[in-house]
Coordinates of C-alpha atoms (C1' of nucleotides) in Angstrom, one line a residue:
Chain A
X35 CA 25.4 -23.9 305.5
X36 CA 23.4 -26.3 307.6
X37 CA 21.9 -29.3 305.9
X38 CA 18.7 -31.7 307.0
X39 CA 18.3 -34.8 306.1
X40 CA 15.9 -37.4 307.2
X41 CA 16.6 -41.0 307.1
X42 CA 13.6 -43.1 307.3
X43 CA 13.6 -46.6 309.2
X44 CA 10.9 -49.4 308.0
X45 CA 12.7 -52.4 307.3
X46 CA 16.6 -52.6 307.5
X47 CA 17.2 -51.6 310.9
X48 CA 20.3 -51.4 311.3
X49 CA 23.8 -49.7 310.7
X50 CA 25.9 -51.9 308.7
X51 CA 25.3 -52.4 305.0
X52 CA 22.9 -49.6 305.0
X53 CA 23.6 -47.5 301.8
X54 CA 20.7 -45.5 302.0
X55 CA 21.7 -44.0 306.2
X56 CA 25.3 -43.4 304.3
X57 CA 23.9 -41.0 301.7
X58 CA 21.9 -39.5 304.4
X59 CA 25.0 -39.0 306.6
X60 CA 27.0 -37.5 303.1
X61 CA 24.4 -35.1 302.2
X62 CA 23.8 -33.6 305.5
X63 CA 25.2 -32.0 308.7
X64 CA 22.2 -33.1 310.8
X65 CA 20.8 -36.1 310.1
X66 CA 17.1 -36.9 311.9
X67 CA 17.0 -41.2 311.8
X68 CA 13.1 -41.6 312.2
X69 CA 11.4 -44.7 312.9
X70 CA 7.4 -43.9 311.8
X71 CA 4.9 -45.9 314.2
X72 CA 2.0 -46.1 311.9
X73 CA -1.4 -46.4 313.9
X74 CA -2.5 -48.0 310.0
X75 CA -0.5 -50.8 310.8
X76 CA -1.3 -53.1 314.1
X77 CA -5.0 -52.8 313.0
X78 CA -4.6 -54.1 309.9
X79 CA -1.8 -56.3 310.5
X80 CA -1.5 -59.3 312.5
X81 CA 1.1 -59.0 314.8
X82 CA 1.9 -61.3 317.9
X83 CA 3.4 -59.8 321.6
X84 CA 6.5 -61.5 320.7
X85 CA 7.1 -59.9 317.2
X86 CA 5.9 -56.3 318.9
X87 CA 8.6 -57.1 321.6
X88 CA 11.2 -58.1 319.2
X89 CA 10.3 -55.0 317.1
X90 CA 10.8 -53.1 320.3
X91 CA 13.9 -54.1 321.2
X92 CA 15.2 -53.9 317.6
X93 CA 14.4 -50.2 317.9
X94 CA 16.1 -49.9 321.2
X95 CA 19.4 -51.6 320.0
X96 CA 19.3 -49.0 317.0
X97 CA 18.8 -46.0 319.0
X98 CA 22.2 -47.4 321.8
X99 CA 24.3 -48.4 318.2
X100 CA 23.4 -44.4 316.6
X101 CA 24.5 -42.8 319.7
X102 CA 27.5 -44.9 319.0
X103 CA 28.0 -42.3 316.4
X104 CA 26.9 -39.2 317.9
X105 CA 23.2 -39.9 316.6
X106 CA 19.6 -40.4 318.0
X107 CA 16.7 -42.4 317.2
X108 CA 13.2 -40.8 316.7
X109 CA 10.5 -42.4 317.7
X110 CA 7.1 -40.4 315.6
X111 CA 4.3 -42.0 316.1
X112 CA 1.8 -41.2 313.0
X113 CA 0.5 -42.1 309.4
X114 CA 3.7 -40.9 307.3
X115 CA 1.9 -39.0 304.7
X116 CA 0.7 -36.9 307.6
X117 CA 4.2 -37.2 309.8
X118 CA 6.5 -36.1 306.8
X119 CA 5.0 -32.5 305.6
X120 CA 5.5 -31.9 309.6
X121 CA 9.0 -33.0 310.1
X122 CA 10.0 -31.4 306.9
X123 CA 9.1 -28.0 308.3
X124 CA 9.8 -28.3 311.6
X125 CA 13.2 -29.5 310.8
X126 CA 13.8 -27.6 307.3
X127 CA 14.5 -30.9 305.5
X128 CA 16.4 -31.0 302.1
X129 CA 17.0 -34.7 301.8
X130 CA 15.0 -38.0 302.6
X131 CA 16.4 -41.4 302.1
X132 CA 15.2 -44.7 302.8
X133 CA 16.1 -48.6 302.1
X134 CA 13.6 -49.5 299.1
X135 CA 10.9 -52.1 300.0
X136 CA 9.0 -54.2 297.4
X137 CA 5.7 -54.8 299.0
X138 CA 2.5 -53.4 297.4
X139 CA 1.5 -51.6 300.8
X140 CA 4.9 -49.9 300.9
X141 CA 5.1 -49.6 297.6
X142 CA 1.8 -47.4 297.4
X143 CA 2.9 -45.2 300.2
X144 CA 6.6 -44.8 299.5
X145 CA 5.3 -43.2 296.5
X146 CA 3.2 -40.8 297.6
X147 CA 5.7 -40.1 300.6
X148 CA 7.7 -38.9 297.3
X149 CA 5.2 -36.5 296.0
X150 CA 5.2 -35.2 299.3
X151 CA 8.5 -34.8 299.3
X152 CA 8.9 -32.9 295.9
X153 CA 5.8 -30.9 297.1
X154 CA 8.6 -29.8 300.2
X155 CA 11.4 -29.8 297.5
X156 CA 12.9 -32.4 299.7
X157 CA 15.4 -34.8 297.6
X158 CA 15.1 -38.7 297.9
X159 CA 17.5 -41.2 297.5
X160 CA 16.5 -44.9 297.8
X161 CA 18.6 -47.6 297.8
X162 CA 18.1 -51.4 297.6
X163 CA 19.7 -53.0 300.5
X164 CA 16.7 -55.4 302.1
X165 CA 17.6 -58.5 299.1
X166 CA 20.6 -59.3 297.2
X167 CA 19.9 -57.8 294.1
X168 CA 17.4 -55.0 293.0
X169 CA 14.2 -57.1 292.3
X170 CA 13.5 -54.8 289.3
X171 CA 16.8 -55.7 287.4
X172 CA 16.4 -59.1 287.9
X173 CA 12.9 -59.3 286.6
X174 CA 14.1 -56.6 283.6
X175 CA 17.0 -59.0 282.6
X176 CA 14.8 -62.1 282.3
X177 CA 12.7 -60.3 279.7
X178 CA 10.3 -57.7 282.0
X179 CA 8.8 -60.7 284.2
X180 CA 9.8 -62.6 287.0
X181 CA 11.7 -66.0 287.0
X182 CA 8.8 -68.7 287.8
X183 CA 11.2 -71.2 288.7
X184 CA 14.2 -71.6 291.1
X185 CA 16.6 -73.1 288.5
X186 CA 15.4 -70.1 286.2
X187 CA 16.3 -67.6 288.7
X188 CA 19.8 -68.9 289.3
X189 CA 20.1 -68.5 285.2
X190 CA 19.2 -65.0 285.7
X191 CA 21.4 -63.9 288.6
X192 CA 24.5 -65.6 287.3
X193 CA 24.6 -63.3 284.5
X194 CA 24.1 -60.3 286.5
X195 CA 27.1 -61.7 288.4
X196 CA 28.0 -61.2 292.2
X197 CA 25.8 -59.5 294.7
X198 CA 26.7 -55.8 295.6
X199 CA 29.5 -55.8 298.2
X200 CA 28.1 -54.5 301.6
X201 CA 28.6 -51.1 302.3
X202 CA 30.5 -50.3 305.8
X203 CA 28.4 -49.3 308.7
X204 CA 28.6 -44.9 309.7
X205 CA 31.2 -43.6 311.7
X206 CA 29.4 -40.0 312.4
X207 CA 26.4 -39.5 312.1
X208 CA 25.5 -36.3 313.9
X209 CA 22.3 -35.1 315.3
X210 CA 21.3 -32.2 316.4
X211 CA 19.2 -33.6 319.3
X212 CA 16.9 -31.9 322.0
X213 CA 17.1 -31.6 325.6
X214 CA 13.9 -33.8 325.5
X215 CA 14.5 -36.2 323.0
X216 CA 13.8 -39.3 325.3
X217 CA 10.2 -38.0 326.3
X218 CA 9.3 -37.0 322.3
X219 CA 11.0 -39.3 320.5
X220 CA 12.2 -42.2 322.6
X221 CA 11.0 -46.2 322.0
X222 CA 8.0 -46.6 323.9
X223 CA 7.7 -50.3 326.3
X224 CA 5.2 -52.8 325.1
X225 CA 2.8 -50.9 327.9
X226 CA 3.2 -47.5 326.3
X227 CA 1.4 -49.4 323.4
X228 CA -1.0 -50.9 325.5
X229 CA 0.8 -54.3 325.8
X230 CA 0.6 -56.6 328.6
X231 CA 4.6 -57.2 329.2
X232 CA 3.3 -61.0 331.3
X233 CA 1.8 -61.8 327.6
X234 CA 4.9 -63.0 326.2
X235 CA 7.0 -65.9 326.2
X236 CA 10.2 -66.8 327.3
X237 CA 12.8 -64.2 325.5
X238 CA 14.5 -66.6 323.3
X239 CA 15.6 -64.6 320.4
X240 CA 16.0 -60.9 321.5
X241 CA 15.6 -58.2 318.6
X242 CA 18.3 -56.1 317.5
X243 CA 20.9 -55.7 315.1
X244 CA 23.6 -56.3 317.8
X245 CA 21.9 -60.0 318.4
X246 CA 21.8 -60.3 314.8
X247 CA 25.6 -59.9 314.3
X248 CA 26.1 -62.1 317.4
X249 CA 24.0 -65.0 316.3
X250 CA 25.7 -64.6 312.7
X251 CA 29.4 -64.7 314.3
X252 CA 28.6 -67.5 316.4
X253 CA 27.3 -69.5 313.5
X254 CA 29.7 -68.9 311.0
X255 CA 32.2 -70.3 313.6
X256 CA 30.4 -73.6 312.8
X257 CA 32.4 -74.1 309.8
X258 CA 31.3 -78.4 309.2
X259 CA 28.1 -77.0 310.1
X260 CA 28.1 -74.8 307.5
X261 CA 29.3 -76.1 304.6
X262 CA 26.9 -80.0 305.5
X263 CA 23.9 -77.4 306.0
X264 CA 21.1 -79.3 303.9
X265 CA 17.8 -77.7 304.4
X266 CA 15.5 -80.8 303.6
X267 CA 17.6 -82.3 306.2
X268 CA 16.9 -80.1 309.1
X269 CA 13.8 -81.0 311.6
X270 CA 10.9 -78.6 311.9
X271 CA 9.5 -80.2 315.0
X272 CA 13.1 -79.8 316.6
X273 CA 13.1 -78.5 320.2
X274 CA 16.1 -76.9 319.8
X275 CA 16.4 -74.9 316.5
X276 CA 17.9 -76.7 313.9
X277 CA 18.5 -74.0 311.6
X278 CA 20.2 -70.9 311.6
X279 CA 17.7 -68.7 313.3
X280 CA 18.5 -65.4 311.5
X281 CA 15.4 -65.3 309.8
X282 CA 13.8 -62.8 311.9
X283 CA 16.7 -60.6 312.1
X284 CA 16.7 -60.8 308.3
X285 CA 12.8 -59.6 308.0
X286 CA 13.2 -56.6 310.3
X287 CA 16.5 -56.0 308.2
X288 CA 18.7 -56.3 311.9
X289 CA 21.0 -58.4 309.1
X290 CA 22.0 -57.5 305.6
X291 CA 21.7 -60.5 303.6
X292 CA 24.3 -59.6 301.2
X293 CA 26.4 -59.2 304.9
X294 CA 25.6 -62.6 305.6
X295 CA 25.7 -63.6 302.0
X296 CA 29.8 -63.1 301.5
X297 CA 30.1 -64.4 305.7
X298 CA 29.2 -67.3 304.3
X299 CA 31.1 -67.2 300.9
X300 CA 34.1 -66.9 303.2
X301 CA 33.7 -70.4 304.8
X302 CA 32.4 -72.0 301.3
X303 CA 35.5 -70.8 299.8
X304 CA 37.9 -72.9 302.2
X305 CA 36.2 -76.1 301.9
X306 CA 33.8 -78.4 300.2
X307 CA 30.0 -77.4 300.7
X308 CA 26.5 -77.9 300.0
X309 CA 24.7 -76.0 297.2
X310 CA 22.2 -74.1 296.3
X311 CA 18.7 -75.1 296.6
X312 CA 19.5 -77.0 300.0
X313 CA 22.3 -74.8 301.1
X314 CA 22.4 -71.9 303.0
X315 CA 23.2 -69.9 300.1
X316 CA 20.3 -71.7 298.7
X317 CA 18.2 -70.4 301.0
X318 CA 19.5 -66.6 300.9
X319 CA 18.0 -67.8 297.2
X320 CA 15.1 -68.8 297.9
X321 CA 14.0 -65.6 299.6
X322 CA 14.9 -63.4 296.6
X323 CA 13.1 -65.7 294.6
X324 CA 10.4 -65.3 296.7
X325 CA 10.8 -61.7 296.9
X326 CA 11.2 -61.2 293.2
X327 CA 7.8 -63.0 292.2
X328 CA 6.2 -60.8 294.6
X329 CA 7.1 -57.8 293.3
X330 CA 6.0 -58.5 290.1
X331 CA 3.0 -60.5 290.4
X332 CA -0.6 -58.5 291.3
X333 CA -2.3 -59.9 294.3
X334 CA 0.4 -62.5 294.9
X335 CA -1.3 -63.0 298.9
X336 CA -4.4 -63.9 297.2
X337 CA -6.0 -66.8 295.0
X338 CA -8.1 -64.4 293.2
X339 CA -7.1 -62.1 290.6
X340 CA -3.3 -63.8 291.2
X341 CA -2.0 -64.5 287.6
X342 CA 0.8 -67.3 288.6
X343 CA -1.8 -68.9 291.5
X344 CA -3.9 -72.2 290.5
X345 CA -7.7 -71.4 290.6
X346 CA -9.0 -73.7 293.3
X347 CA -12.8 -73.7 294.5
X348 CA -11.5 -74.6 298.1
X349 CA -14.3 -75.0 300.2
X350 CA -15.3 -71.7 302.6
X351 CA -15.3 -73.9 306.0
X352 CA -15.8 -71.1 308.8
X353 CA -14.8 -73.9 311.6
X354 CA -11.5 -75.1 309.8
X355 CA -10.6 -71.7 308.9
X356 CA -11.0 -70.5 312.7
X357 CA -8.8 -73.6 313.7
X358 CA -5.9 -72.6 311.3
X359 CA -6.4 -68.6 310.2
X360 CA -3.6 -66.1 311.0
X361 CA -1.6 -68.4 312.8
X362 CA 1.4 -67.9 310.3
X363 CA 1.2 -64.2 310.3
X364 CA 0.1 -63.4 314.4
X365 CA 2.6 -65.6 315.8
X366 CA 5.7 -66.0 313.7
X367 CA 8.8 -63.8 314.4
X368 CA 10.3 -63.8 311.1
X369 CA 6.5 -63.3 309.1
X370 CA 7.6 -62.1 305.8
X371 CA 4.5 -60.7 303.4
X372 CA 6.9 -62.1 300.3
X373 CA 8.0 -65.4 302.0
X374 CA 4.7 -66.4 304.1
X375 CA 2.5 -65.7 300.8
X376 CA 5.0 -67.7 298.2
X377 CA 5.6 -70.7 300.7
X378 CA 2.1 -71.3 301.3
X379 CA 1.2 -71.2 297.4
X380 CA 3.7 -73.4 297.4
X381 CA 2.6 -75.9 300.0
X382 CA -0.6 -76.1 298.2
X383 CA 0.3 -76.6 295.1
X384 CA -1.2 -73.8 293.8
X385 CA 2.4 -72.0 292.0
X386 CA 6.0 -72.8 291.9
X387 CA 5.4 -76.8 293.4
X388 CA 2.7 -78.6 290.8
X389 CA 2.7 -82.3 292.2
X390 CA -0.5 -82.1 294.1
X391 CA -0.7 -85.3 295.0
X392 CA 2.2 -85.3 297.1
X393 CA 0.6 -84.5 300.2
X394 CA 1.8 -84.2 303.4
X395 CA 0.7 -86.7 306.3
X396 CA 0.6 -84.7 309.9
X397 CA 0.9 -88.5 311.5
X398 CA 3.3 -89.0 309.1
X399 CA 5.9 -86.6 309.0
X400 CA 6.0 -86.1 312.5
X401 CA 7.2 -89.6 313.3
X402 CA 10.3 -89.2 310.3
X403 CA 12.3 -86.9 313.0
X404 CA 10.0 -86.8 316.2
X405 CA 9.6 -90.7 316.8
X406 CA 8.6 -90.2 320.4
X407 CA 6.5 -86.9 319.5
X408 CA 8.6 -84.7 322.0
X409 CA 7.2 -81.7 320.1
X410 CA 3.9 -82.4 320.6
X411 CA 4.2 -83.4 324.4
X412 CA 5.5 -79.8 324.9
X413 CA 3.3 -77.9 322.9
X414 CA -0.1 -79.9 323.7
X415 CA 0.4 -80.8 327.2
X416 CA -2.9 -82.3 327.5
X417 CA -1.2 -85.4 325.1
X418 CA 2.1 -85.3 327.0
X419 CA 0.7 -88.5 328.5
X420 CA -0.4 -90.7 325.7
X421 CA 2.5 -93.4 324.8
X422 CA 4.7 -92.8 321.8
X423 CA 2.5 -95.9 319.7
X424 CA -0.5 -93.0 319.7
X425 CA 0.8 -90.0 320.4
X426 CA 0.5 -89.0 316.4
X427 CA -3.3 -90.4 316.3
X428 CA -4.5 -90.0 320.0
X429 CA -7.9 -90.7 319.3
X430 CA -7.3 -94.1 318.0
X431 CA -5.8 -94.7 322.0
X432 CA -8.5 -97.3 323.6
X433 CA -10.2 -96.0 326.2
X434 CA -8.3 -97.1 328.8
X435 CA -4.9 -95.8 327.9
X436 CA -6.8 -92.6 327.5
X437 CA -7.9 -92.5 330.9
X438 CA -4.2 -93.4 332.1
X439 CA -3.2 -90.5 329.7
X440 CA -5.4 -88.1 331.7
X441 CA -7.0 -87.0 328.5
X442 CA -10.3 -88.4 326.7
X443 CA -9.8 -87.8 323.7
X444 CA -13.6 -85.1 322.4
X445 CA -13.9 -84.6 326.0
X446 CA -10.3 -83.1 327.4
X447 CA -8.9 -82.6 323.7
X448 CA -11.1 -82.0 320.5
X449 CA -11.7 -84.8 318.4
X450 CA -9.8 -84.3 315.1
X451 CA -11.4 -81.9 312.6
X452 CA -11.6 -84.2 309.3
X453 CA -10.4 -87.4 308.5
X454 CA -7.1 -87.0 307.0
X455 CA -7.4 -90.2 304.5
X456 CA -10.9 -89.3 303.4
X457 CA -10.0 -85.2 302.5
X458 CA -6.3 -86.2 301.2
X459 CA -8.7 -88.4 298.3
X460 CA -11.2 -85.7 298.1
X461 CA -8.5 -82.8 297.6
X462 CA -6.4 -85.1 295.5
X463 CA -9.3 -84.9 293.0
X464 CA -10.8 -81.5 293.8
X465 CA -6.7 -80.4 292.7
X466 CA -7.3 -82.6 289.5
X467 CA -10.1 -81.4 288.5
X468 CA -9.0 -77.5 289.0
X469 CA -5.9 -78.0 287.1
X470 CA -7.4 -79.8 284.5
X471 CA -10.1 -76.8 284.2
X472 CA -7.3 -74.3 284.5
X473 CA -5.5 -76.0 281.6
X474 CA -8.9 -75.8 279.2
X475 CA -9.0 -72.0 280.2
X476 CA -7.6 -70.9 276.5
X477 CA -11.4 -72.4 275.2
X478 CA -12.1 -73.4 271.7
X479 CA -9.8 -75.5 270.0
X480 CA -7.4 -75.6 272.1
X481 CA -9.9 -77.4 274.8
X482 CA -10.6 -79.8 272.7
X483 CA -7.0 -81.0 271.8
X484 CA -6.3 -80.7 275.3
X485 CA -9.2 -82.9 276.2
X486 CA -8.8 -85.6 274.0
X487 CA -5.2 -85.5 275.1
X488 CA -5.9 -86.5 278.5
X489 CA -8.0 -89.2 276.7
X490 CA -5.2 -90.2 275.1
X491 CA -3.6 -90.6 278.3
X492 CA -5.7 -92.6 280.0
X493 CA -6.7 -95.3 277.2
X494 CA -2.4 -95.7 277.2
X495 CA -2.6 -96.9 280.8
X496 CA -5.2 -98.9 280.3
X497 CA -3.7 -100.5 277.9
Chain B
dT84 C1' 6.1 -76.5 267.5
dT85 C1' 7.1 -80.4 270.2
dC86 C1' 9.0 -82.9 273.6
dA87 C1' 12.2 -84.3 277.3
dT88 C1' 13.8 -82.9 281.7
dG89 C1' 14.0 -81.8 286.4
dG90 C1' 11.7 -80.2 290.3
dT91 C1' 15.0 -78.1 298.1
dT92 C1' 11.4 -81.9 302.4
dG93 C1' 5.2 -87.5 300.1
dT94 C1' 3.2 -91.8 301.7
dT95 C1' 2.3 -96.5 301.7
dG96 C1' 3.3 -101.1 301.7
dG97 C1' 6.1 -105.0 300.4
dC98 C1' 10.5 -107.1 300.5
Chain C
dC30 C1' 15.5 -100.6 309.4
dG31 C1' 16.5 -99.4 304.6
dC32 C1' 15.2 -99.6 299.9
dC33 C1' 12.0 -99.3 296.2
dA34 C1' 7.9 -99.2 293.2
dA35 C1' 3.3 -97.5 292.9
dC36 C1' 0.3 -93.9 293.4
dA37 C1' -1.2 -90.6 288.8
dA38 C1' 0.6 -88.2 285.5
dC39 C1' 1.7 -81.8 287.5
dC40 C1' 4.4 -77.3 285.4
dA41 C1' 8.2 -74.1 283.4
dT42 C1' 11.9 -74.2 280.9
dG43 C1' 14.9 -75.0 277.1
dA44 C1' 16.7 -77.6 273.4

DNA sequence: TTCATGGTTGTTGGC
DNA sequence: CGCCAACAACCATGA
């Protein structure tokens, strides 16, 4: 009796620690690994050349490690609701796994890809492998809502005790493959997708879950490294990565982070090491955190209609937002929907980090571990001149030092956009002001006490 | 219900 | 260069 089954590649691209390609491999004799190519997503997505190129190559590497195991990857290029009723015939599917994914876009789909299945009397079988624990039991066991603070999550997952072990990579995994699988199903180059191959930078951090195991080895060698690892300690305008760099392989699922998880558990276990929030650990933490408010919090990318995000009446500025907008998503290889949306509430004190008047200086924090503003001399090469004294504030630079620099400063570099003292005051206040308005939400009495708290308050200091 | 506690990375300016 | 107080007074959690 010749069995089906379809396993379905999003995120978790890989082989190891892939529960959900094991029960595809158990229930059936010919097992079709598809990777869907939804036309939905690079139109409504931002996504750089460098994250299509590391995509790319991730798919590559997958398709060289399943013929490892006497398997293929397909390539289908399609919206999956259309794709699947398709392949299900074609192939006479009786079983569809995939790894589960907490996003609201895949959320939506995945379950409609499930009527569609039962409307084919095609089994699924999902399985959480893309975070340490299943989102939904961690939010169920602190009481049906996710943990709002870091400490509060820790709580939480220490009584749900370790992470699930990672399960071992296939060893078969046959495929029934055609004589022309490479020309219908192969991974298409970046110019197959209408790509311009010259577009992308230097090939720093190839895709692939072969790279990612590499990179993880190589690190985990670093033993002192390891167990000093301090996050706030690490520089961010570094020319040479000073973290681990497995971030991207950890979006695109090239590494299991329950894998990397007990790698690192190893080493701890020998030797005296940092802990969580600032360790690596820590940080393997901080993503499920991430990942577990944004399963369970509507809107959670947006101000408006987000339940755990401060109201702000930011200002609508089309010229600032030009000079900052998409950057995060477009260019980053490791852009995470969970991660980039939670970090930047974050950042602006809108959820999770509430001391708004904390604000970051960009002359400031430069200079703590870029004295000579190396960084910037790279990455804006019309400053690369100035001397180190202005090379944080180049428009203070008399004119004469600008002209050595070979840069006037509105002329050969824009002036800057606002006055960081002046909008650090004015958004000090404007963050006052909304979270004292936030606070008087409730109305009624309750404003009342709460106003003439904050009275209170303020004759004490004047006192 | 009330209140203390702690919070992964702030900046400035004086000593 | 390192240390420390002032700045203004936040929130979620848990006792």
């Amino acid at each position: 009796m010749k069995t089906c089954a379809i396993h379905w590649f999003r995120k978790g691209l890989r082989l190891h620690d892939n529960p959900a390609l094991l029960a595809a491999c158990k229930a059936a004799d010919d097992v079709k690994p598809v990777f869907i190519l939804d036309p939905w997503f690079p139109k409504n997505a931002n996504v750089g050349i460098n994250r299509w190129r590391f995509l790319l190559q991730t798919l590559q590497n997958l398709d060289d490690n399943l013929k490892k195991v006497n398997s293929r990857l397909y390539v289908v290029k399609g919206k999956p609701n259309e794709v699947f009723p398709k392949l299900f015939k074609h192939w006479g599917v009786s079983h569809l796994t995939f790894e589960e994914d907490t996003e609201p876009y895949a959320v939506s789909r995945d379950s409609e890809i499930q009527k569609i299945a039962k409307e084919h009397n095609v089994e699924v079988t999902s399985c959480v492998s893309h975070t340490l624990f299943d989102t939904q039991r961690t939010i169920s066991k602190n009481g049906g809502k996710a943990p709002l603070t870091y400490q509060r999550l820790q709580t939480v997952l220490s009584s749900m005790g370790s992470p699930p072990k990672p399960v071992e990579s296939p060893t078969k995994c046959q495929t029934k493959t055609e004589p022309d699988h490479d020309k219908k199903y192969g991974v298409p180059s970046l110019e197959e997708l209408g790509k311009s191959p010259e577009d992308c930078g230097p090939l720093l951090f190839p895709g692939g879950e072969t790279e990612a195991l590499r990179r993880m080895e190589s690190m985990i060698q670093k033993k002192s490294w390891i167990c000093s690892f301090e996050k706030p300690k690490t520089e961010p305008n570094s020319l040479e990565p000073s973290t681990t760099v497995l971030s991207p392989y950890l979006k695109f699922g090239c590494l299991s982070p329950r894998l990397f998880y007990y790698k690192l558990q190893e080493v701890y276990s020998k030797a005296k090491h940092t802990s969580p929030p600032v360790s690596l650990h820590g940080q393997l933490l901080w993503r499920e955190f991430f990942y577990t408010v944004a399963a369970d919090t509507a809107n959670f990318d947006k101000m408006e209609g987000n339940p755990v995000c401060k109201q702000i009446p930011w200002d609508i500025n089309e010229e600032y937002l030009k000079a900052w907008k998409e950057v995060f998503e477009e260019y980053l290889l490791d852009a995470d929907w969970s991660l980039n949306a939670g970090n930047w509430m974050w950042l602006s004190a809108s959820a999770f980090f509430h001391q708004y008047f904390r604000v970051y200086s960009p002359i400031e924090f430069g200079k703590k571990t870029d004295k000579d503003g190396n960084y910037i001399r790279k990455y804006v090469p019309q400053l690369s001149k100035f001397p180190k004294a202005f090379i944080y504030e180049p428009w203070k630079a008399p004119l004469d030092i600008q002209k050595k620099a070979g840069c006037i400063i509105g002329k050969d570099y824009p002036k800057a956009i606002v006055n960081h003292d002046q909008m650090r005051k004015k958004n000090i206040e404007r963050m006052a002001n909304a979270y004292n308005s936030n606070k008087t939400d409730g109305g009624g009495e309750k404003r009342k006490s709460e106003a003439s708290s904050v009275q209170k308050k303020k004759k004490r200091k004047v006192e």
